[in-house]
Amino acid sequence: MGEGLRIAGLAEAAQELDAVLRDPLRGACGAGLDDGRSLLVDQNHAVTYEAVSEAAGRAAKPGGLLILVWIGHGIAVNGDFYVLPQGSIPAPGHPQGPYHLAQHLKELMAGVPDLNLLVLIDACSSGDGAAEAARGWTLLNGDARRRFQVLTAANTDEPAWDCAFTRGIATALRTGDITAGMWLRVTDLKRAAERASRAQQPILMAWDGVDGRDAWVSRNAALLSEAGSLPAFLRADLPALRSGLRHFIAAPSLTEVVRASIEHSYVVLRGPAGYGKTTMLAALSRPEVSEGAVPEGFIHGLRLLKLHESAGRVAKDLAAQLRVTVEGFAAAHAAFQASLSHAQWENTPETERTLLGPLRHLPAHTLVRLALDGFDQLSDTAAPDVADLIDQLRGLGQSTVDVRLVVSSRPGAAPPDADVEVVVDAADESHTGTYLRTRQVPDRLLGAIAESSGGNWLITSLLADHVRAHPDLDPSEVPRGLAAVYEEAFDRGLEGGAQWEEDGSPERVLFTVLAAAGPGAVLPAPLLLDACARLGSARVTQTWLRTGLPAPLRRFIVRSPVGEGEMVTTLHGLFHQSLVDYLTRTSPGPRTSFAVDASAGHRSIAAAIAALAPADQRTPTTTRHPLQEYAERAEPDHLWHAGSLQEAIASLAARELTVPADNLQRWLRWHDEALGTLGPDHPDALRVRGNIGGWTGKAGDAARALELLTALLPDRVRVLGPDHPDTLTTRSLIAHWSGMAGDAARALVLCTALLPDQARVLGPDHPDTLTTRGNIAGWTGAAGDATRALELLTALLPDRLRVLGPDDPGTLTTRNNIAGWTGAAGDATRALELFTALLPDRVRVLGPDHPDTLRVRNSVAHWTGMAGDAGRALELLTALLPDRARILGPDHPDTLTTRNNIAFWTGRTGRSSESLALFRELLPAWERVFGTEHPHSRQIRDRISDLENEVRKISESM
């Protein structure tokens, strides 16, 4: 690259293009020269000539491609094209004359027949270079078998301006092109250069005389989430988004949304179904389709909302995007996590953990713009949850970080009130006409389609497909309105619709199930096929979906792969909410001929979930499987809409989430739905209140849990009676949270009063009765009477064994507690014997890596030391530590407790200096997890101080 008379910004443009071509994620090019260089700036004629020769030799190998870029001055003389390296003068034939680039490359290709060549020329009159290549390169050595492409910034008689060609291509390579394929080719770069500057016309000359695949320049970053492309994060939605953006026409409302989001923090985009809201939000993330209306990097997170959502899931997906699109977000996430103790982190809701907390830790005034599409598509239980997330994000925008939101919805849906609303109007005829011509629709049909669609982009695109399938269509035969378009498609696909009415019609069964699942690729294939079989059509198979389903209907189904390894499957769904409305008869207009029974679809999906993803098969591993993940989100809603209300509540209880606070939010979402549908005195409504109370305590607020459960008890007594099992359960929970709130004596009183009622109503051997006996023992010990606690547990154990068996978790827990209170009562040796006997049973029943098994190992080590063998205790703890770190993580409280115990018993073996070093090393991690004011944090600091004094005295005595 050379300058002659200096061109402003040349070096920067060259460096940007070089960087993106060598980026492993994009161009993945190697250096062109032996010394590792790929960029030459301000070099003379001789250096430039030698560098081009060297690079051509390095690229001359099978599959090799030399990408040669010239940025600088160029001249055309008598049909020959020259460039001007540093120090050259524009006088061909002069010793210091220009470099005849086209002739040199011709000579190199003649001597190196295997050279594949791509030349990009950003110079005035560079079109002459393409013309000279066409004249002289196509037939060398009597052989046309070679490949080369020349793309120039300007035509033969045009100037090139301000390196716009280079910058446009660099931008295209860096950001990608959503309308292109997986690989960017020279034709894609030509379009990018044309968009970058309307003042010059790029010229492309390509010759392909060899076998093999077409040459590509770069991976398409628009399809790579690693490159920050927001549609690429939406794997299930990417095909539909690309289809909409491929022929996108930038309407005035797009500019209005951009301006509104620059001026206001929260914008709601409203418009009826089919008015292009989804495509418009997607276009905010892809400036290359917006004709300059959208700045590069305008939005940082994009999420298309589905029927069954949770705020936690939305927040998690947005956070994954912000890690790539917002500088410093990953560091902010780490800083937020470090600011919390482990206990606080474990109980932090996913919305706070993944998105809200990290946003608060970003540098002041950092701009983060998020787009959420389809608020109107959320279920009644999901909408309040997502609305709450929107409100919390708005609150952040009023603090240090500049959070901006764009949310789309149909009229009538109710996202939180906006700062400003942008109404998406019907497309005007000029825009739809431009779109239809790009789809190659004959001009004679444009008026009829415009009249039918009424400016609805969805209808327009469906009619474009319809016309392409029926090129001889008369204008009078164009369907009128969205319902008519769907009627025509189904009628044509089913040859009149008679087979729709047949028993077990696979088409009707398929669309019944998918309408219940909602729009978008959401339903895993195994659940889809099983649900269809339950509705009477085993003919719906993967093969039938690909080849048996009539083609006019196949286009209404969207698919997306999901999962990894053995968990890979395919998600299916309907392409648009309007089709769901049409099939379920909720869309405006005349009654549909192709209606489905949505409740039957919900019942079949719920039954498929029960068979293929039952709640009792959930494990930490299987919960990540697409079937279990879908069941966790959607099973309650499917049961609810199928009329199985009690089963919906049971599903919520059976499919607990990992974080207590997330469980609490989930039950709170269902509170209004349950009370509104069932009434406040329905047993299931009371059960929802009970779960809210329990999870409030587990989320860390024992006092509030106690308040909620205390308020619930009289309602359960009034509605169910004092002896109903749910009433007794509420009393048990009140006792538990009384103790957890710090009143062990009151917990003991309440449990003692509860026990005879449980024994009378449930029976003395009922598991709940036995649990209360165990709780009485525990609260007795917590109240200060370890001996009595031990007596009660010893009396309980035979009943646990008789009723539940030796391997029941309750039985093992009772044995564990007996051992613990034995030690607490002063008999360390007996405690050690009991824990030692319990350990092999824990291993056999739960496995060696279960946390309860590891706790027993820790207890064996502790009581070994307390029984007088500090050295053996240290050996056991040292062996336990790597297992706890591997299974639970290095910062888990149990892991840190083991490190604390190792430090303690190291000191008890007489190694005070080593003990001091271990406690000093432990303290930062302990305070990070538990906080500096935790009682044990203070104990560790005191222990360090004592050991420092002890070590100093030992040193002085020596």
mmCIF file of C-alpha atoms in Angstrom, residues 58-297:
data_model
loop_
_atom_site.group_PDB
_atom_site.id
_atom_site.type_symbol
_atom_site.label_atom_id
_atom_site.label_comp_id
_atom_site.label_asym_id
_atom_site.label_seq_id
_atom_site.Cartn_x
_atom_site.Cartn_y
_atom_site.Cartn_z
ATOM 1 C CA ARG A 58 3.932 -18.572 -1.040
ATOM 2 C CA ALA A 59 0.320 -18.798 -2.227
ATOM 3 C CA ALA A 60 1.037 -21.094 -5.191
ATOM 4 C CA LYS A 61 -0.091 -24.405 -3.672
ATOM 5 C CA PRO A 62 -3.228 -26.550 -3.923
ATOM 6 C CA GLY A 63 -6.084 -24.676 -2.294
ATOM 7 C CA GLY A 64 -3.949 -21.580 -1.856
ATOM 8 C CA LEU A 65 -5.337 -18.104 -2.467
ATOM 9 C CA LEU A 66 -3.420 -14.837 -2.614
ATOM 10 C CA ILE A 67 -5.456 -11.823 -1.530
ATOM 11 C CA LEU A 68 -3.640 -8.743 -2.764
ATOM 12 C CA VAL A 69 -4.956 -5.311 -1.786
ATOM 13 C CA TRP A 70 -3.699 -2.018 -3.153
ATOM 14 C CA ILE A 71 -4.799 1.191 -1.430
ATOM 15 C CA GLY A 72 -3.358 4.388 -2.839
ATOM 16 C CA HIS A 73 -2.994 6.260 -6.110
ATOM 17 C CA GLY A 74 -3.645 4.732 -9.504
ATOM 18 C CA ILE A 75 -3.500 5.936 -13.091
ATOM 19 C CA ALA A 76 -4.552 4.551 -16.435
ATOM 20 C CA VAL A 77 -2.427 5.258 -19.514
ATOM 21 C CA ASN A 78 -3.340 3.892 -22.941
ATOM 22 C CA GLY A 79 -5.480 1.145 -21.425
ATOM 23 C CA ASP A 80 -2.797 0.045 -18.963
ATOM 24 C CA PHE A 81 -3.342 0.411 -15.234
ATOM 25 C CA TYR A 82 -0.544 1.505 -12.889
ATOM 26 C CA VAL A 83 -0.251 2.174 -9.169
ATOM 27 C CA LEU A 84 2.087 4.613 -7.504
ATOM 28 C CA PRO A 85 4.305 3.254 -4.689
ATOM 29 C CA GLN A 86 6.130 5.689 -2.428
ATOM 30 C CA GLY A 87 8.471 7.940 -4.446
ATOM 31 C CA SER A 88 6.949 7.080 -7.847
ATOM 32 C CA ILE A 89 6.037 9.636 -10.451
ATOM 33 C CA PRO A 90 3.078 9.201 -12.843
ATOM 34 C CA ALA A 91 5.245 8.710 -15.933
ATOM 35 C CA PRO A 92 5.273 5.151 -17.384
ATOM 36 C CA GLY A 93 8.702 4.228 -18.706
ATOM 37 C CA HIS A 94 10.533 6.579 -16.373
ATOM 38 C CA PRO A 95 13.082 4.911 -14.002
ATOM 39 C CA GLN A 96 11.035 6.237 -11.095
ATOM 40 C CA GLY A 97 7.753 5.649 -12.854
ATOM 41 C CA PRO A 98 4.665 3.815 -11.632
ATOM 42 C CA TYR A 99 4.321 0.121 -10.885
ATOM 43 C CA HIS A 100 2.489 -1.788 -13.645
ATOM 44 C CA LEU A 101 0.551 -3.990 -11.224
ATOM 45 C CA ALA A 102 -1.680 -5.671 -13.814
ATOM 46 C CA GLN A 103 1.291 -6.647 -16.029
ATOM 47 C CA HIS A 104 3.317 -7.978 -13.090
ATOM 48 C CA LEU A 105 0.430 -10.169 -11.935
ATOM 49 C CA LYS A 106 -0.031 -11.426 -15.493
ATOM 50 C CA GLU A 107 3.595 -12.488 -15.588
ATOM 51 C CA LEU A 108 3.346 -14.175 -12.184
ATOM 52 C CA MET A 109 0.258 -16.151 -13.201
ATOM 53 C CA ALA A 110 1.962 -17.243 -16.430
ATOM 54 C CA GLY A 111 4.902 -18.581 -14.403
ATOM 55 C CA VAL A 112 2.805 -19.955 -11.537
ATOM 56 C CA PRO A 113 -0.230 -21.683 -13.103
ATOM 57 C CA ASP A 114 -1.635 -22.820 -9.698
ATOM 58 C CA LEU A 115 -1.933 -19.272 -8.389
ATOM 59 C CA ASN A 116 -5.467 -18.382 -7.297
ATOM 60 C CA LEU A 117 -5.746 -14.642 -7.010
ATOM 61 C CA LEU A 118 -8.071 -12.064 -5.517
ATOM 62 C CA VAL A 119 -7.097 -8.439 -6.130
ATOM 63 C CA LEU A 120 -8.796 -5.511 -4.395
ATOM 64 C CA ILE A 121 -7.833 -2.067 -5.734
ATOM 65 C CA ASP A 122 -8.843 1.110 -3.946
ATOM 66 C CA ALA A 123 -7.513 3.723 -6.365
ATOM 67 C CA CYS A 124 -8.710 6.204 -8.963
ATOM 68 C CA SER A 125 -9.435 4.758 -12.418
ATOM 69 C CA SER A 126 -9.042 1.270 -10.934
ATOM 70 C CA GLY A 127 -11.740 -0.060 -13.242
ATOM 71 C CA ASP A 128 -9.024 0.002 -15.927
ATOM 72 C CA GLY A 129 -7.199 -2.609 -13.842
ATOM 73 C CA ALA A 130 -10.218 -4.916 -14.022
ATOM 74 C CA ALA A 131 -10.500 -4.311 -17.757
ATOM 75 C CA GLU A 132 -6.795 -5.024 -18.307
ATOM 76 C CA ALA A 133 -7.115 -8.261 -16.311
ATOM 77 C CA ALA A 134 -10.054 -9.293 -18.481
ATOM 78 C CA ARG A 135 -8.055 -8.660 -21.630
ATOM 79 C CA GLY A 136 -4.746 -10.145 -20.630
ATOM 80 C CA TRP A 137 -5.175 -12.751 -17.867
ATOM 81 C CA THR A 138 -7.863 -15.032 -19.213
ATOM 82 C CA LEU A 139 -5.700 -17.057 -21.593
ATOM 83 C CA LEU A 140 -2.113 -17.540 -20.492
ATOM 84 C CA ASN A 141 0.169 -20.254 -21.875
ATOM 85 C CA GLY A 142 -2.756 -21.308 -24.055
ATOM 86 C CA ASP A 143 -4.692 -22.456 -20.956
ATOM 87 C CA ALA A 144 -7.793 -20.896 -19.410
ATOM 88 C CA ARG A 145 -7.755 -23.136 -16.332
ATOM 89 C CA ARG A 146 -7.156 -20.620 -13.567
ATOM 90 C CA ARG A 147 -9.151 -18.579 -11.099
ATOM 91 C CA PHE A 148 -8.815 -14.884 -10.400
ATOM 92 C CA GLN A 149 -11.085 -12.068 -9.308
ATOM 93 C CA VAL A 150 -10.472 -8.334 -9.431
ATOM 94 C CA LEU A 151 -12.686 -5.941 -7.478
ATOM 95 C CA THR A 152 -12.013 -2.235 -7.913
ATOM 96 C CA ALA A 153 -13.207 0.841 -6.064
ATOM 97 C CA ALA A 154 -14.183 2.800 -9.159
ATOM 98 C CA ASN A 155 -14.978 2.647 -12.836
ATOM 99 C CA THR A 156 -12.427 3.312 -15.544
ATOM 100 C CA ASP A 157 -12.866 7.081 -15.489
ATOM 101 C CA GLU A 158 -13.873 7.645 -11.855
ATOM 102 C CA PRO A 159 -11.931 8.834 -8.840
ATOM 103 C CA ALA A 160 -11.842 6.875 -5.583
ATOM 104 C CA TRP A 161 -12.775 8.817 -2.485
ATOM 105 C CA ASP A 162 -11.300 8.781 1.025
ATOM 106 C CA CYS A 163 -10.630 5.016 1.204
ATOM 107 C CA ALA A 164 -14.404 4.482 1.382
ATOM 108 C CA PHE A 165 -14.016 1.268 -0.648
ATOM 109 C CA THR A 166 -11.515 -0.219 1.819
ATOM 110 C CA ARG A 167 -13.465 0.851 4.886
ATOM 111 C CA GLY A 168 -16.706 -0.522 3.441
ATOM 112 C CA ILE A 169 -15.135 -3.905 2.747
ATOM 113 C CA ALA A 170 -13.452 -3.999 6.154
ATOM 114 C CA THR A 171 -16.787 -3.246 7.814
ATOM 115 C CA ALA A 172 -18.508 -5.955 5.774
ATOM 116 C CA LEU A 173 -15.875 -8.504 6.770
ATOM 117 C CA ARG A 174 -15.990 -7.460 10.412
ATOM 118 C CA THR A 175 -19.780 -7.350 10.831
ATOM 119 C CA GLY A 176 -20.873 -9.735 8.064
ATOM 120 C CA ASP A 177 -23.956 -9.567 5.874
ATOM 121 C CA ILE A 178 -27.159 -11.177 7.168
ATOM 122 C CA THR A 179 -28.452 -11.585 3.604
ATOM 123 C CA ALA A 180 -25.409 -13.590 2.477
ATOM 124 C CA GLY A 181 -24.456 -17.233 2.985
ATOM 125 C CA MET A 182 -22.122 -18.857 5.483
ATOM 126 C CA TRP A 183 -19.137 -17.461 3.567
ATOM 127 C CA LEU A 184 -18.631 -13.982 2.176
ATOM 128 C CA ARG A 185 -17.574 -13.951 -1.451
ATOM 129 C CA VAL A 186 -16.390 -11.181 -3.714
ATOM 130 C CA THR A 187 -19.913 -10.450 -4.937
ATOM 131 C CA ASP A 188 -20.900 -9.758 -1.308
ATOM 132 C CA LEU A 189 -17.950 -7.388 -0.959
ATOM 133 C CA LYS A 190 -19.011 -5.554 -4.107
ATOM 134 C CA ARG A 191 -22.457 -4.903 -2.611
ATOM 135 C CA ALA A 192 -20.820 -3.704 0.610
ATOM 136 C CA ALA A 193 -18.573 -1.305 -1.321
ATOM 137 C CA GLU A 194 -21.580 0.042 -3.193
ATOM 138 C CA ARG A 195 -23.396 0.687 0.068
ATOM 139 C CA ALA A 196 -20.333 2.419 1.531
ATOM 140 C CA SER A 197 -20.098 5.038 -1.207
ATOM 141 C CA ARG A 198 -22.651 6.050 -3.798
ATOM 142 C CA ALA A 199 -20.090 8.411 -5.375
ATOM 143 C CA GLN A 200 -18.158 5.609 -7.095
ATOM 144 C CA GLN A 201 -19.102 2.392 -8.868
ATOM 145 C CA PRO A 202 -17.088 -0.726 -7.966
ATOM 146 C CA ILE A 203 -16.204 -3.028 -10.846
ATOM 147 C CA LEU A 204 -15.901 -6.803 -10.471
ATOM 148 C CA MET A 205 -14.165 -9.022 -12.986
ATOM 149 C CA ALA A 206 -14.142 -12.748 -12.159
ATOM 150 C CA TRP A 207 -12.719 -15.702 -14.075
ATOM 151 C CA ASP A 208 -13.265 -19.290 -12.915
ATOM 152 C CA GLY A 209 -11.671 -21.913 -15.104
ATOM 153 C CA VAL A 210 -10.949 -24.565 -12.460
ATOM 154 C CA ASP A 211 -12.878 -27.330 -10.783
ATOM 155 C CA GLY A 212 -13.854 -27.103 -7.149
ATOM 156 C CA ARG A 213 -15.792 -24.849 -4.861
ATOM 157 C CA ASP A 214 -16.163 -21.153 -5.428
ATOM 158 C CA ALA A 215 -13.525 -19.081 -3.656
ATOM 159 C CA TRP A 216 -14.572 -17.322 -0.459
ATOM 160 C CA VAL A 217 -12.975 -14.399 1.328
ATOM 161 C CA SER A 218 -14.212 -14.723 4.895
ATOM 162 C CA ARG A 219 -16.630 -16.448 7.207
ATOM 163 C CA ASN A 220 -19.846 -14.460 7.442
ATOM 164 C CA ALA A 221 -19.688 -12.777 10.851
ATOM 165 C CA ALA A 222 -23.419 -12.029 10.629
ATOM 166 C CA LEU A 223 -24.021 -15.715 11.303
ATOM 167 C CA LEU A 224 -21.537 -15.999 14.183
ATOM 168 C CA SER A 225 -22.548 -15.262 17.755
ATOM 169 C CA GLU A 226 -18.828 -15.081 18.621
ATOM 170 C CA ALA A 227 -18.614 -12.053 16.320
ATOM 171 C CA GLY A 228 -21.399 -10.281 18.183
ATOM 172 C CA SER A 229 -24.170 -10.864 15.648
ATOM 173 C CA LEU A 230 -27.397 -10.782 17.653
ATOM 174 C CA PRO A 231 -29.511 -12.881 15.240
ATOM 175 C CA ALA A 232 -26.824 -15.580 15.452
ATOM 176 C CA PHE A 233 -27.511 -15.900 19.189
ATOM 177 C CA LEU A 234 -31.122 -16.757 18.339
ATOM 178 C CA ARG A 235 -30.504 -20.155 16.763
ATOM 179 C CA ALA A 236 -34.150 -21.120 16.708
ATOM 180 C CA ASP A 237 -35.177 -17.813 15.104
ATOM 181 C CA LEU A 238 -32.238 -17.214 12.781
ATOM 182 C CA PRO A 239 -33.765 -18.822 9.641
ATOM 183 C CA ALA A 240 -36.933 -16.713 9.928
ATOM 184 C CA LEU A 241 -34.979 -13.542 10.687
ATOM 185 C CA ARG A 242 -32.699 -14.041 7.698
ATOM 186 C CA SER A 243 -35.699 -14.638 5.457
ATOM 187 C CA GLY A 244 -37.294 -11.367 6.576
ATOM 188 C CA LEU A 245 -34.098 -9.343 6.330
ATOM 189 C CA ARG A 246 -33.068 -10.722 2.935
ATOM 190 C CA HIS A 247 -35.589 -8.473 1.174
ATOM 191 C CA PHE A 248 -35.968 -5.842 3.889
ATOM 192 C CA ILE A 249 -37.310 -2.455 2.860
ATOM 193 C CA ALA A 250 -36.427 0.322 5.314
ATOM 194 C CA ALA A 251 -39.709 2.079 6.108
ATOM 195 C CA PRO A 252 -39.887 5.551 7.738
ATOM 196 C CA SER A 253 -40.855 3.975 11.066
ATOM 197 C CA LEU A 254 -37.386 2.405 11.286
ATOM 198 C CA THR A 255 -35.783 5.847 11.325
ATOM 199 C CA GLU A 256 -38.398 6.940 13.848
ATOM 200 C CA VAL A 257 -37.534 4.045 16.195
ATOM 201 C CA VAL A 258 -33.816 4.845 15.964
ATOM 202 C CA ARG A 259 -34.436 8.514 16.711
ATOM 203 C CA ALA A 260 -36.835 7.703 19.557
ATOM 204 C CA SER A 261 -34.358 5.320 21.182
ATOM 205 C CA ILE A 262 -31.602 7.919 20.972
ATOM 206 C CA GLU A 263 -33.822 10.506 22.664
ATOM 207 C CA HIS A 264 -35.659 8.283 25.157
ATOM 208 C CA SER A 265 -34.738 5.378 27.435
ATOM 209 C CA TYR A 266 -37.781 3.209 26.807
ATOM 210 C CA VAL A 267 -39.616 2.901 23.490
ATOM 211 C CA VAL A 268 -42.593 0.667 22.700
ATOM 212 C CA LEU A 269 -43.080 -0.249 19.063
ATOM 213 C CA ARG A 270 -46.750 -1.047 18.413
ATOM 214 C CA GLY A 271 -48.471 -2.459 15.383
ATOM 215 C CA PRO A 272 -50.924 -5.183 14.369
ATOM 216 C CA ALA A 273 -49.811 -8.706 13.551
ATOM 217 C CA GLY A 274 -47.865 -8.887 10.312
ATOM 218 C CA TYR A 275 -46.777 -5.259 10.221
ATOM 219 C CA GLY A 276 -43.080 -6.185 10.364
ATOM 220 C CA LYS A 277 -42.241 -5.432 14.002
ATOM 221 C CA THR A 278 -39.991 -8.476 14.442
ATOM 222 C CA THR A 279 -38.085 -7.817 11.242
ATOM 223 C CA MET A 280 -37.713 -4.160 12.157
ATOM 224 C CA LEU A 281 -36.155 -4.982 15.542
ATOM 225 C CA ALA A 282 -33.861 -7.475 13.840
ATOM 226 C CA ALA A 283 -32.870 -4.752 11.357
ATOM 227 C CA LEU A 284 -31.761 -2.593 14.309
ATOM 228 C CA SER A 285 -28.988 -5.159 14.790
ATOM 229 C CA ARG A 286 -27.992 -5.381 11.097
ATOM 230 C CA PRO A 287 -27.175 -1.927 9.664
ATOM 231 C CA GLU A 288 -26.294 -3.433 6.265
ATOM 232 C CA VAL A 289 -30.007 -3.855 5.445
ATOM 233 C CA SER A 290 -31.161 -0.453 6.737
ATOM 234 C CA GLU A 291 -29.927 1.834 3.936
ATOM 235 C CA GLY A 292 -28.038 3.935 6.473
ATOM 236 C CA ALA A 293 -30.926 4.337 8.921
ATOM 237 C CA VAL A 294 -29.288 2.289 11.706
ATOM 238 C CA PRO A 295 -25.826 3.125 13.124
ATOM 239 C CA GLU A 296 -23.351 0.279 13.505
ATOM 240 C CA GLY A 297 -23.567 -1.413 16.896
#
